[in-house]
Amino acid sequence: MNSASKAVHQIDHADRDAEALLTAFEVIAEHHYVDNDGVRIHYSAMGQGPLLVLLHGFPDHWLGWWQVMADLCADHRVVALDLRGYHLSDAPTDPQAYLPAALVADVAAVVEHEGAGKATLIGHDWGGFIAWHAAMQARPWLERLIVLNMPHPWAIARELSNNPQQRVASDYVRAFRQPQSHLQLPISGLGTWIKDAAFKRRHDQAMAMSKLETMLHYYRVNWPAEPYFMPGDMPPKVMVPTLLIHGLADPYALPAGLNDVWQWVDNALSIQTIPGVGHFIQHDNAQQVVRIVRTWLHQSTGGSD
């Protein structure tokens, strides 16, 4: 057990109050910045060992992973980014700055800054989208892939093309993609999904420091535009061990998006579904997510991780 893990363990046993736990966790967390082609990316880190890189989605920030980090830092180096456009990271105004190549390059800059030859990506929502693209780009530092509640990009296109239920579930994206939508969506509404009052106060502060327009650029440049169609070409196959974790009660990313995903993965693929769990799975079911991740990491490394 490393020093960060010991500190988290001591906090956990000293005071179970959510505010005290979060405050103490924030004290332990390291903060770093890395430059990617003029865009400054913030990330938090703790622990020692094999590198795990955590990528949040919309609307979230690095601290959304705190429960996962507090456990996995016992035997891993765990880092969590603020994606570009969010919180303490830079927010380029050009929508083209949010295309997959730039987003993956942000992650690569963090991995390089950490001095790690290999990393496992754990991405939720848009963080999962970035992780999928890092795998499709066959980044040499990517060792394993874990995606939470974000279907493969080709599966998204397929479901939007063929599944009326998914089109209804994604109807909100139509509004997000409008050029002036950031003027209509109140920042205060970005935390209604949070159950923990202590985290919500911090989340609201992080969203106030973010730019809603740049957060919505992810949808404007990366989400399939109408009329929906299934791409005719096959994407590059994912060549690393892959774990998908999906809450089956997700009202946005329906579980049908998991169908046939193995056609895009040319390595060991595991799919873990959790009934009755919604979209923000690492918040609402952190302990279950950690158990699944730990078991899979142990199995995928032959017990050496």
mmCIF file of C-alpha atoms in Angstrom:
data_model
loop_
_atom_site.group_PDB
_atom_site.id
_atom_site.type_symbol
_atom_site.label_atom_id
_atom_site.label_comp_id
_atom_site.label_asym_id
_atom_site.label_seq_id
_atom_site.Cartn_x
_atom_site.Cartn_y
_atom_site.Cartn_z
ATOM 1 C CA MET A 1 0.000 0.000 0.000
ATOM 2 C CA ASN A 2 1.588 3.307 -1.084
ATOM 3 C CA SER A 3 1.472 6.616 0.803
ATOM 4 C CA ALA A 4 -1.553 7.983 -1.083
ATOM 5 C CA SER A 5 -3.490 4.788 -0.476
ATOM 6 C CA LYS A 6 -2.550 4.781 3.229
ATOM 7 C CA ALA A 7 -3.757 8.360 3.537
ATOM 8 C CA VAL A 8 -7.070 7.548 1.870
ATOM 9 C CA HIS A 9 -7.439 4.475 4.119
ATOM 10 C CA GLN A 10 -6.846 6.596 7.220
ATOM 11 C CA ILE A 11 -9.379 9.176 6.060
ATOM 12 C CA ASP A 12 -11.970 6.503 5.440
ATOM 13 C CA HIS A 13 -11.650 5.121 8.944
ATOM 14 C CA ALA A 14 -11.326 8.480 10.685
ATOM 15 C CA ASP A 15 -14.494 10.133 9.433
ATOM 16 C CA ARG A 16 -17.260 8.815 7.193
ATOM 17 C CA ASP A 17 -18.753 12.267 6.619
ATOM 18 C CA ALA A 18 -18.878 12.926 2.869
ATOM 19 C CA GLU A 19 -17.641 16.505 3.173
ATOM 20 C CA ALA A 20 -14.679 15.464 5.319
ATOM 21 C CA LEU A 21 -13.813 12.599 2.978
ATOM 22 C CA LEU A 22 -13.825 14.793 -0.102
ATOM 23 C CA THR A 23 -11.879 17.591 1.567
ATOM 24 C CA ALA A 24 -9.186 15.189 2.730
ATOM 25 C CA PHE A 25 -9.042 13.511 -0.672
ATOM 26 C CA GLU A 26 -8.507 16.888 -2.351
ATOM 27 C CA VAL A 27 -5.568 17.561 -0.021
ATOM 28 C CA ILE A 28 -3.894 14.298 -1.032
ATOM 29 C CA ALA A 29 -4.385 14.697 -4.789
ATOM 30 C CA GLU A 30 -1.480 15.996 -6.865
ATOM 31 C CA HIS A 31 -2.144 18.549 -9.600
ATOM 32 C CA HIS A 32 -0.214 18.817 -12.844
ATOM 33 C CA TYR A 33 -0.430 20.637 -16.160
ATOM 34 C CA VAL A 34 0.820 19.538 -19.550
ATOM 35 C CA ASP A 35 0.938 21.369 -22.870
ATOM 36 C CA ASN A 36 -0.406 19.853 -26.073
ATOM 37 C CA ASP A 37 0.271 22.107 -29.047
ATOM 38 C CA GLY A 38 -0.489 25.234 -27.041
ATOM 39 C CA VAL A 39 -3.486 23.817 -25.145
ATOM 40 C CA ARG A 40 -2.866 23.412 -21.424
ATOM 41 C CA ILE A 41 -4.406 20.277 -19.917
ATOM 42 C CA HIS A 42 -4.899 19.842 -16.184
ATOM 43 C CA TYR A 43 -4.841 16.467 -14.522
ATOM 44 C CA SER A 44 -4.859 15.175 -10.965
ATOM 45 C CA ALA A 45 -2.851 12.157 -9.850
ATOM 46 C CA MET A 46 -2.073 9.862 -6.942
ATOM 47 C CA GLY A 47 -0.512 6.508 -6.192
ATOM 48 C CA GLN A 48 2.306 4.488 -7.704
ATOM 49 C CA GLY A 49 2.381 1.554 -10.086
ATOM 50 C CA PRO A 50 0.988 0.804 -13.556
ATOM 51 C CA LEU A 51 -0.621 3.891 -15.082
ATOM 52 C CA LEU A 52 -4.400 4.238 -15.279
ATOM 53 C CA VAL A 53 -5.741 7.300 -17.105
ATOM 54 C CA LEU A 54 -9.322 8.309 -16.314
ATOM 55 C CA LEU A 55 -11.371 10.364 -18.784
ATOM 56 C CA HIS A 56 -14.677 11.912 -17.729
ATOM 57 C CA GLY A 57 -17.671 12.764 -19.875
ATOM 58 C CA PHE A 58 -20.392 15.411 -20.056
ATOM 59 C CA PRO A 59 -21.024 17.175 -17.746
ATOM 60 C CA ASP A 60 -18.257 16.253 -15.333
ATOM 61 C CA HIS A 61 -14.655 16.966 -14.339
ATOM 62 C CA TRP A 62 -11.649 15.159 -12.884
ATOM 63 C CA LEU A 63 -13.035 14.957 -9.336
ATOM 64 C CA GLY A 64 -15.943 12.865 -10.571
ATOM 65 C CA TRP A 65 -13.550 9.905 -10.415
ATOM 66 C CA TRP A 66 -12.546 10.466 -6.790
ATOM 67 C CA GLN A 67 -14.109 7.298 -5.378
ATOM 68 C CA VAL A 68 -12.492 5.197 -8.101
ATOM 69 C CA MET A 69 -9.134 6.918 -7.628
ATOM 70 C CA ALA A 70 -9.232 6.434 -3.851
ATOM 71 C CA ASP A 71 -9.369 2.667 -4.316
ATOM 72 C CA LEU A 72 -7.208 2.066 -7.380
ATOM 73 C CA CYS A 73 -4.350 4.261 -6.128
ATOM 74 C CA ALA A 74 -3.480 1.468 -3.684
ATOM 75 C CA ASP A 75 -1.465 -0.292 -6.391
ATOM 76 C CA HIS A 76 -1.640 1.961 -9.464
ATOM 77 C CA ARG A 77 -0.607 5.411 -10.573
ATOM 78 C CA VAL A 78 -4.051 6.907 -11.214
ATOM 79 C CA VAL A 79 -4.468 10.163 -13.129
ATOM 80 C CA ALA A 80 -7.711 11.917 -14.033
ATOM 81 C CA LEU A 81 -7.887 14.647 -16.667
ATOM 82 C CA ASP A 82 -10.034 17.679 -17.013
ATOM 83 C CA LEU A 83 -10.876 17.295 -20.703
ATOM 84 C CA ARG A 84 -10.184 20.347 -22.851
ATOM 85 C CA GLY A 85 -13.101 22.753 -22.511
ATOM 86 C CA TYR A 86 -13.655 21.774 -18.878
ATOM 87 C CA HIS A 87 -12.728 23.174 -15.465
ATOM 88 C CA LEU A 88 -8.970 23.799 -15.127
ATOM 89 C CA SER A 89 -7.982 22.804 -18.673
ATOM 90 C CA ASP A 90 -7.875 25.267 -21.553
ATOM 91 C CA ALA A 91 -10.986 25.741 -23.677
ATOM 92 C CA PRO A 92 -10.152 26.471 -27.335
ATOM 93 C CA THR A 93 -13.028 28.260 -29.049
ATOM 94 C CA ASP A 94 -12.574 26.632 -32.465
ATOM 95 C CA PRO A 95 -14.956 23.641 -32.762
ATOM 96 C CA GLN A 96 -12.335 21.796 -34.824
ATOM 97 C CA ALA A 97 -10.140 21.713 -31.722
ATOM 98 C CA TYR A 98 -12.477 19.011 -30.369
ATOM 99 C CA LEU A 99 -11.998 16.461 -33.125
ATOM 100 C CA PRO A 100 -10.725 13.019 -32.029
ATOM 101 C CA ALA A 101 -7.110 13.582 -33.093
ATOM 102 C CA ALA A 102 -6.696 16.556 -30.743
ATOM 103 C CA LEU A 103 -8.558 14.865 -27.881
ATOM 104 C CA VAL A 104 -6.403 11.739 -28.094
ATOM 105 C CA ALA A 105 -3.275 13.891 -28.333
ATOM 106 C CA ASP A 106 -4.196 15.484 -24.984
ATOM 107 C CA VAL A 107 -4.190 12.032 -23.410
ATOM 108 C CA ALA A 108 -0.909 11.116 -25.094
ATOM 109 C CA ALA A 109 0.678 14.295 -23.699
ATOM 110 C CA VAL A 110 -0.358 13.283 -20.174
ATOM 111 C CA VAL A 111 0.999 9.753 -20.609
ATOM 112 C CA GLU A 112 4.300 11.165 -21.861
ATOM 113 C CA HIS A 113 4.427 13.691 -19.020
ATOM 114 C CA GLU A 114 4.003 10.819 -16.568
ATOM 115 C CA GLY A 115 6.979 9.060 -18.132
ATOM 116 C CA ALA A 116 4.976 5.897 -18.657
ATOM 117 C CA GLY A 117 5.596 3.600 -21.581
ATOM 118 C CA LYS A 118 2.179 1.996 -21.203
ATOM 119 C CA ALA A 119 -1.219 3.054 -19.882
ATOM 120 C CA THR A 120 -4.714 1.691 -19.448
ATOM 121 C CA LEU A 121 -7.476 4.104 -20.427
ATOM 122 C CA ILE A 122 -10.727 4.189 -18.464
ATOM 123 C CA GLY A 123 -13.276 6.447 -20.141
ATOM 124 C CA HIS A 124 -16.884 7.316 -19.375
ATOM 125 C CA ASP A 125 -19.290 8.954 -21.852
ATOM 126 C CA TRP A 126 -17.201 11.337 -24.020
ATOM 127 C CA GLY A 127 -14.139 10.078 -22.183
ATOM 128 C CA GLY A 128 -15.089 6.649 -23.502
ATOM 129 C CA PHE A 129 -15.362 8.100 -27.003
ATOM 130 C CA ILE A 130 -11.814 9.430 -26.701
ATOM 131 C CA ALA A 131 -10.613 6.078 -25.370
ATOM 132 C CA TRP A 132 -12.215 4.224 -28.304
ATOM 133 C CA HIS A 133 -10.431 6.540 -30.739
ATOM 134 C CA ALA A 134 -7.090 6.127 -28.983
ATOM 135 C CA ALA A 135 -7.520 2.379 -29.441
ATOM 136 C CA MET A 136 -8.545 2.712 -33.091
ATOM 137 C CA GLN A 137 -5.507 4.915 -33.682
ATOM 138 C CA ALA A 138 -3.378 2.069 -32.242
ATOM 139 C CA ARG A 139 -1.452 4.389 -29.959
ATOM 140 C CA PRO A 140 1.673 2.440 -28.957
ATOM 141 C CA TRP A 141 1.353 3.392 -25.280
ATOM 142 C CA LEU A 142 -2.204 2.013 -24.977
ATOM 143 C CA GLU A 143 -2.062 -1.283 -23.105
ATOM 144 C CA ARG A 144 -5.707 -1.898 -22.187
ATOM 145 C CA LEU A 145 -9.067 -0.243 -22.767
ATOM 146 C CA ILE A 146 -11.974 0.159 -20.336
ATOM 147 C CA VAL A 147 -15.117 1.998 -21.448
ATOM 148 C CA LEU A 148 -18.103 2.893 -19.271
ATOM 149 C CA ASN A 149 -21.513 3.572 -20.811
ATOM 150 C CA MET A 150 -20.282 4.632 -24.238
ATOM 151 C CA PRO A 151 -20.828 2.306 -27.214
ATOM 152 C CA HIS A 152 -18.250 2.014 -29.965
ATOM 153 C CA PRO A 153 -18.579 5.030 -32.333
ATOM 154 C CA TRP A 154 -19.678 2.733 -35.186
ATOM 155 C CA ALA A 155 -22.314 1.215 -32.894
ATOM 156 C CA ILE A 156 -23.639 4.702 -32.140
ATOM 157 C CA ALA A 157 -24.041 5.376 -35.859
ATOM 158 C CA ARG A 158 -25.706 1.987 -36.352
ATOM 159 C CA GLU A 159 -28.173 2.477 -33.518
ATOM 160 C CA LEU A 160 -29.088 5.993 -34.607
ATOM 161 C CA SER A 161 -29.655 4.661 -38.120
ATOM 162 C CA ASN A 162 -31.666 1.568 -37.222
ATOM 163 C CA ASN A 163 -33.018 1.862 -33.688
ATOM 164 C CA PRO A 164 -35.951 4.271 -33.139
ATOM 165 C CA GLN A 165 -35.593 3.905 -29.362
ATOM 166 C CA GLN A 166 -31.997 5.135 -29.501
ATOM 167 C CA ARG A 167 -33.011 8.089 -31.657
ATOM 168 C CA VAL A 168 -35.548 9.073 -28.998
ATOM 169 C CA ALA A 169 -32.969 8.568 -26.242
ATOM 170 C CA SER A 170 -30.535 10.834 -28.139
ATOM 171 C CA ASP A 171 -33.068 13.510 -28.969
ATOM 172 C CA TYR A 172 -31.403 15.960 -26.559
ATOM 173 C CA VAL A 173 -28.345 15.989 -28.836
ATOM 174 C CA ARG A 174 -30.365 17.744 -31.523
ATOM 175 C CA ALA A 175 -30.663 20.749 -29.201
ATOM 176 C CA PHE A 176 -27.020 20.549 -28.073
ATOM 177 C CA ARG A 177 -25.799 20.712 -31.660
ATOM 178 C CA GLN A 178 -27.514 24.034 -32.383
ATOM 179 C CA PRO A 179 -25.010 26.915 -32.726
ATOM 180 C CA GLN A 180 -26.473 28.985 -29.875
ATOM 181 C CA SER A 181 -27.564 26.163 -27.581
ATOM 182 C CA HIS A 182 -25.021 27.143 -24.926
ATOM 183 C CA LEU A 183 -26.980 30.357 -24.404
ATOM 184 C CA GLN A 184 -30.162 28.430 -23.639
ATOM 185 C CA LEU A 185 -28.867 25.747 -21.267
ATOM 186 C CA PRO A 186 -28.337 26.985 -17.691
ATOM 187 C CA ILE A 187 -25.108 25.915 -16.016
ATOM 188 C CA SER A 188 -27.126 25.251 -12.865
ATOM 189 C CA GLY A 189 -28.896 22.406 -14.653
ATOM 190 C CA LEU A 190 -25.686 20.435 -15.231
ATOM 191 C CA GLY A 191 -25.667 18.887 -11.767
ATOM 192 C CA THR A 192 -29.213 17.624 -11.398
ATOM 193 C CA TRP A 193 -28.024 14.008 -11.708
ATOM 194 C CA ILE A 194 -25.773 14.237 -8.634
ATOM 195 C CA LYS A 195 -27.001 12.656 -5.398
ATOM 196 C CA ASP A 196 -24.086 13.598 -3.120
ATOM 197 C CA ALA A 197 -24.445 17.168 -1.816
ATOM 198 C CA ALA A 198 -20.741 17.472 -0.977
ATOM 199 C CA PHE A 199 -19.680 16.528 -4.488
ATOM 200 C CA LYS A 200 -22.428 18.638 -6.076
ATOM 201 C CA ARG A 201 -21.035 21.818 -4.509
ATOM 202 C CA ARG A 202 -17.669 21.092 -6.082
ATOM 203 C CA HIS A 203 -19.241 20.033 -9.359
ATOM 204 C CA ASP A 204 -21.209 23.280 -9.596
ATOM 205 C CA GLN A 205 -18.021 25.259 -9.017
ATOM 206 C CA ALA A 206 -16.201 23.265 -11.714
ATOM 207 C CA MET A 207 -19.022 23.813 -14.209
ATOM 208 C CA ALA A 208 -18.996 27.545 -13.456
ATOM 209 C CA MET A 209 -15.286 27.545 -14.337
ATOM 210 C CA SER A 210 -15.969 25.660 -17.581
ATOM 211 C CA LYS A 211 -17.285 26.988 -20.874
ATOM 212 C CA LEU A 212 -20.579 25.451 -21.886
ATOM 213 C CA GLU A 213 -20.010 26.360 -25.529
ATOM 214 C CA THR A 214 -16.791 24.360 -25.657
ATOM 215 C CA MET A 215 -18.338 21.440 -23.770
ATOM 216 C CA LEU A 216 -21.053 21.282 -26.418
ATOM 217 C CA HIS A 217 -18.470 21.328 -29.224
ATOM 218 C CA TYR A 218 -17.957 17.613 -28.491
ATOM 219 C CA TYR A 219 -21.502 17.023 -29.737
ATOM 220 C CA ARG A 220 -21.306 19.507 -32.575
ATOM 221 C CA VAL A 221 -18.258 18.039 -34.288
ATOM 222 C CA ASN A 222 -18.299 14.368 -33.227
ATOM 223 C CA TRP A 223 -21.913 13.231 -32.963
ATOM 224 C CA PRO A 224 -23.459 11.849 -36.187
ATOM 225 C CA ALA A 225 -25.517 14.443 -38.025
ATOM 226 C CA GLU A 226 -28.951 13.786 -39.457
ATOM 227 C CA PRO A 227 -29.899 12.050 -41.643
ATOM 228 C CA TYR A 228 -28.297 9.173 -39.766
ATOM 229 C CA PHE A 229 -26.558 6.396 -41.687
ATOM 230 C CA MET A 230 -24.266 3.483 -40.962
ATOM 231 C CA PRO A 231 -20.709 4.098 -42.229
ATOM 232 C CA GLY A 232 -19.865 1.801 -45.096
ATOM 233 C CA ASP A 233 -16.215 1.420 -44.131
ATOM 234 C CA MET A 234 -14.918 -0.699 -41.270
ATOM 235 C CA PRO A 235 -12.968 1.169 -38.602
ATOM 236 C CA PRO A 236 -9.477 0.090 -37.565
ATOM 237 C CA LYS A 237 -9.878 -2.770 -35.125
ATOM 238 C CA VAL A 238 -9.063 -2.345 -31.446
ATOM 239 C CA MET A 239 -6.003 -4.498 -30.825
ATOM 240 C CA VAL A 240 -5.797 -4.350 -27.013
ATOM 241 C CA PRO A 241 -7.747 -6.206 -24.296
ATOM 242 C CA THR A 242 -11.037 -4.400 -23.814
ATOM 243 C CA LEU A 243 -13.559 -4.216 -20.986
ATOM 244 C CA LEU A 244 -16.988 -2.619 -21.393
ATOM 245 C CA ILE A 245 -19.043 -1.779 -18.305
ATOM 246 C CA HIS A 246 -22.605 -0.667 -18.942
ATOM 247 C CA GLY A 247 -25.498 0.270 -16.681
ATOM 248 C CA LEU A 248 -28.563 -1.250 -18.318
ATOM 249 C CA ALA A 249 -30.864 1.531 -17.079
ATOM 250 C CA ASP A 250 -28.911 4.207 -18.963
ATOM 251 C CA PRO A 251 -31.567 6.433 -20.566
ATOM 252 C CA TYR A 252 -29.108 7.911 -23.080
ATOM 253 C CA ALA A 253 -26.827 5.083 -24.274
ATOM 254 C CA LEU A 254 -29.177 2.129 -24.647
ATOM 255 C CA PRO A 255 -27.677 -1.353 -24.144
ATOM 256 C CA ALA A 256 -28.433 -2.352 -27.746
ATOM 257 C CA GLY A 257 -25.278 -0.411 -28.533
ATOM 258 C CA LEU A 258 -23.298 -3.337 -27.103
ATOM 259 C CA ASN A 259 -24.522 -5.719 -29.802
ATOM 260 C CA ASP A 260 -21.876 -7.086 -32.186
ATOM 261 C CA VAL A 261 -19.140 -4.906 -30.690
ATOM 262 C CA TRP A 262 -16.759 -7.871 -31.021
ATOM 263 C CA GLN A 263 -16.534 -7.249 -34.770
ATOM 264 C CA TRP A 264 -14.487 -4.127 -33.980
ATOM 265 C CA VAL A 265 -12.209 -5.667 -31.338
ATOM 266 C CA ASP A 266 -9.424 -8.090 -32.296
ATOM 267 C CA ASN A 267 -8.391 -9.060 -28.781
ATOM 268 C CA ALA A 268 -9.963 -10.335 -25.573
ATOM 269 C CA LEU A 269 -13.295 -8.582 -24.990
ATOM 270 C CA SER A 270 -15.297 -8.611 -21.757
ATOM 271 C CA ILE A 271 -18.724 -7.024 -21.304
ATOM 272 C CA GLN A 272 -20.104 -6.468 -17.806
ATOM 273 C CA THR A 273 -23.651 -5.163 -17.522
ATOM 274 C CA ILE A 274 -25.237 -3.919 -14.296
ATOM 275 C CA PRO A 275 -29.050 -4.052 -14.149
ATOM 276 C CA GLY A 276 -30.886 -1.072 -12.707
ATOM 277 C CA VAL A 277 -27.907 1.279 -13.020
ATOM 278 C CA GLY A 278 -28.064 4.478 -15.048
ATOM 279 C CA HIS A 279 -25.610 6.557 -17.034
ATOM 280 C CA PHE A 280 -23.324 7.987 -14.333
ATOM 281 C CA ILE A 281 -22.144 4.587 -13.277
ATOM 282 C CA GLN A 282 -18.817 5.548 -11.683
ATOM 283 C CA HIS A 283 -20.626 8.024 -9.416
ATOM 284 C CA ASP A 284 -23.620 5.988 -8.342
ATOM 285 C CA ASN A 285 -21.967 2.547 -8.262
ATOM 286 C CA ALA A 286 -18.291 3.290 -7.692
ATOM 287 C CA GLN A 287 -17.635 0.245 -5.525
ATOM 288 C CA GLN A 288 -19.148 -2.134 -8.056
ATOM 289 C CA VAL A 289 -17.220 -0.502 -10.892
ATOM 290 C CA VAL A 290 -13.970 -0.803 -8.935
ATOM 291 C CA ARG A 291 -14.607 -4.484 -8.209
ATOM 292 C CA ILE A 292 -15.183 -5.197 -11.887
ATOM 293 C CA VAL A 293 -12.121 -3.208 -12.960
ATOM 294 C CA ARG A 294 -9.864 -4.821 -10.361
ATOM 295 C CA THR A 295 -10.963 -8.338 -11.261
ATOM 296 C CA TRP A 296 -10.485 -7.703 -14.973
ATOM 297 C CA LEU A 297 -7.086 -6.043 -14.561
ATOM 298 C CA HIS A 298 -5.924 -8.995 -12.471
ATOM 299 C CA GLN A 299 -7.146 -11.482 -15.065
ATOM 300 C CA SER A 300 -5.843 -9.571 -18.101
ATOM 301 C CA THR A 301 -2.339 -9.391 -16.658
ATOM 302 C CA GLY A 302 -2.236 -12.959 -15.427
ATOM 303 C CA GLY A 303 -2.351 -11.793 -11.845
ATOM 304 C CA SER A 304 0.685 -9.487 -12.091
ATOM 305 C CA ASP A 305 -1.322 -6.248 -11.867
#
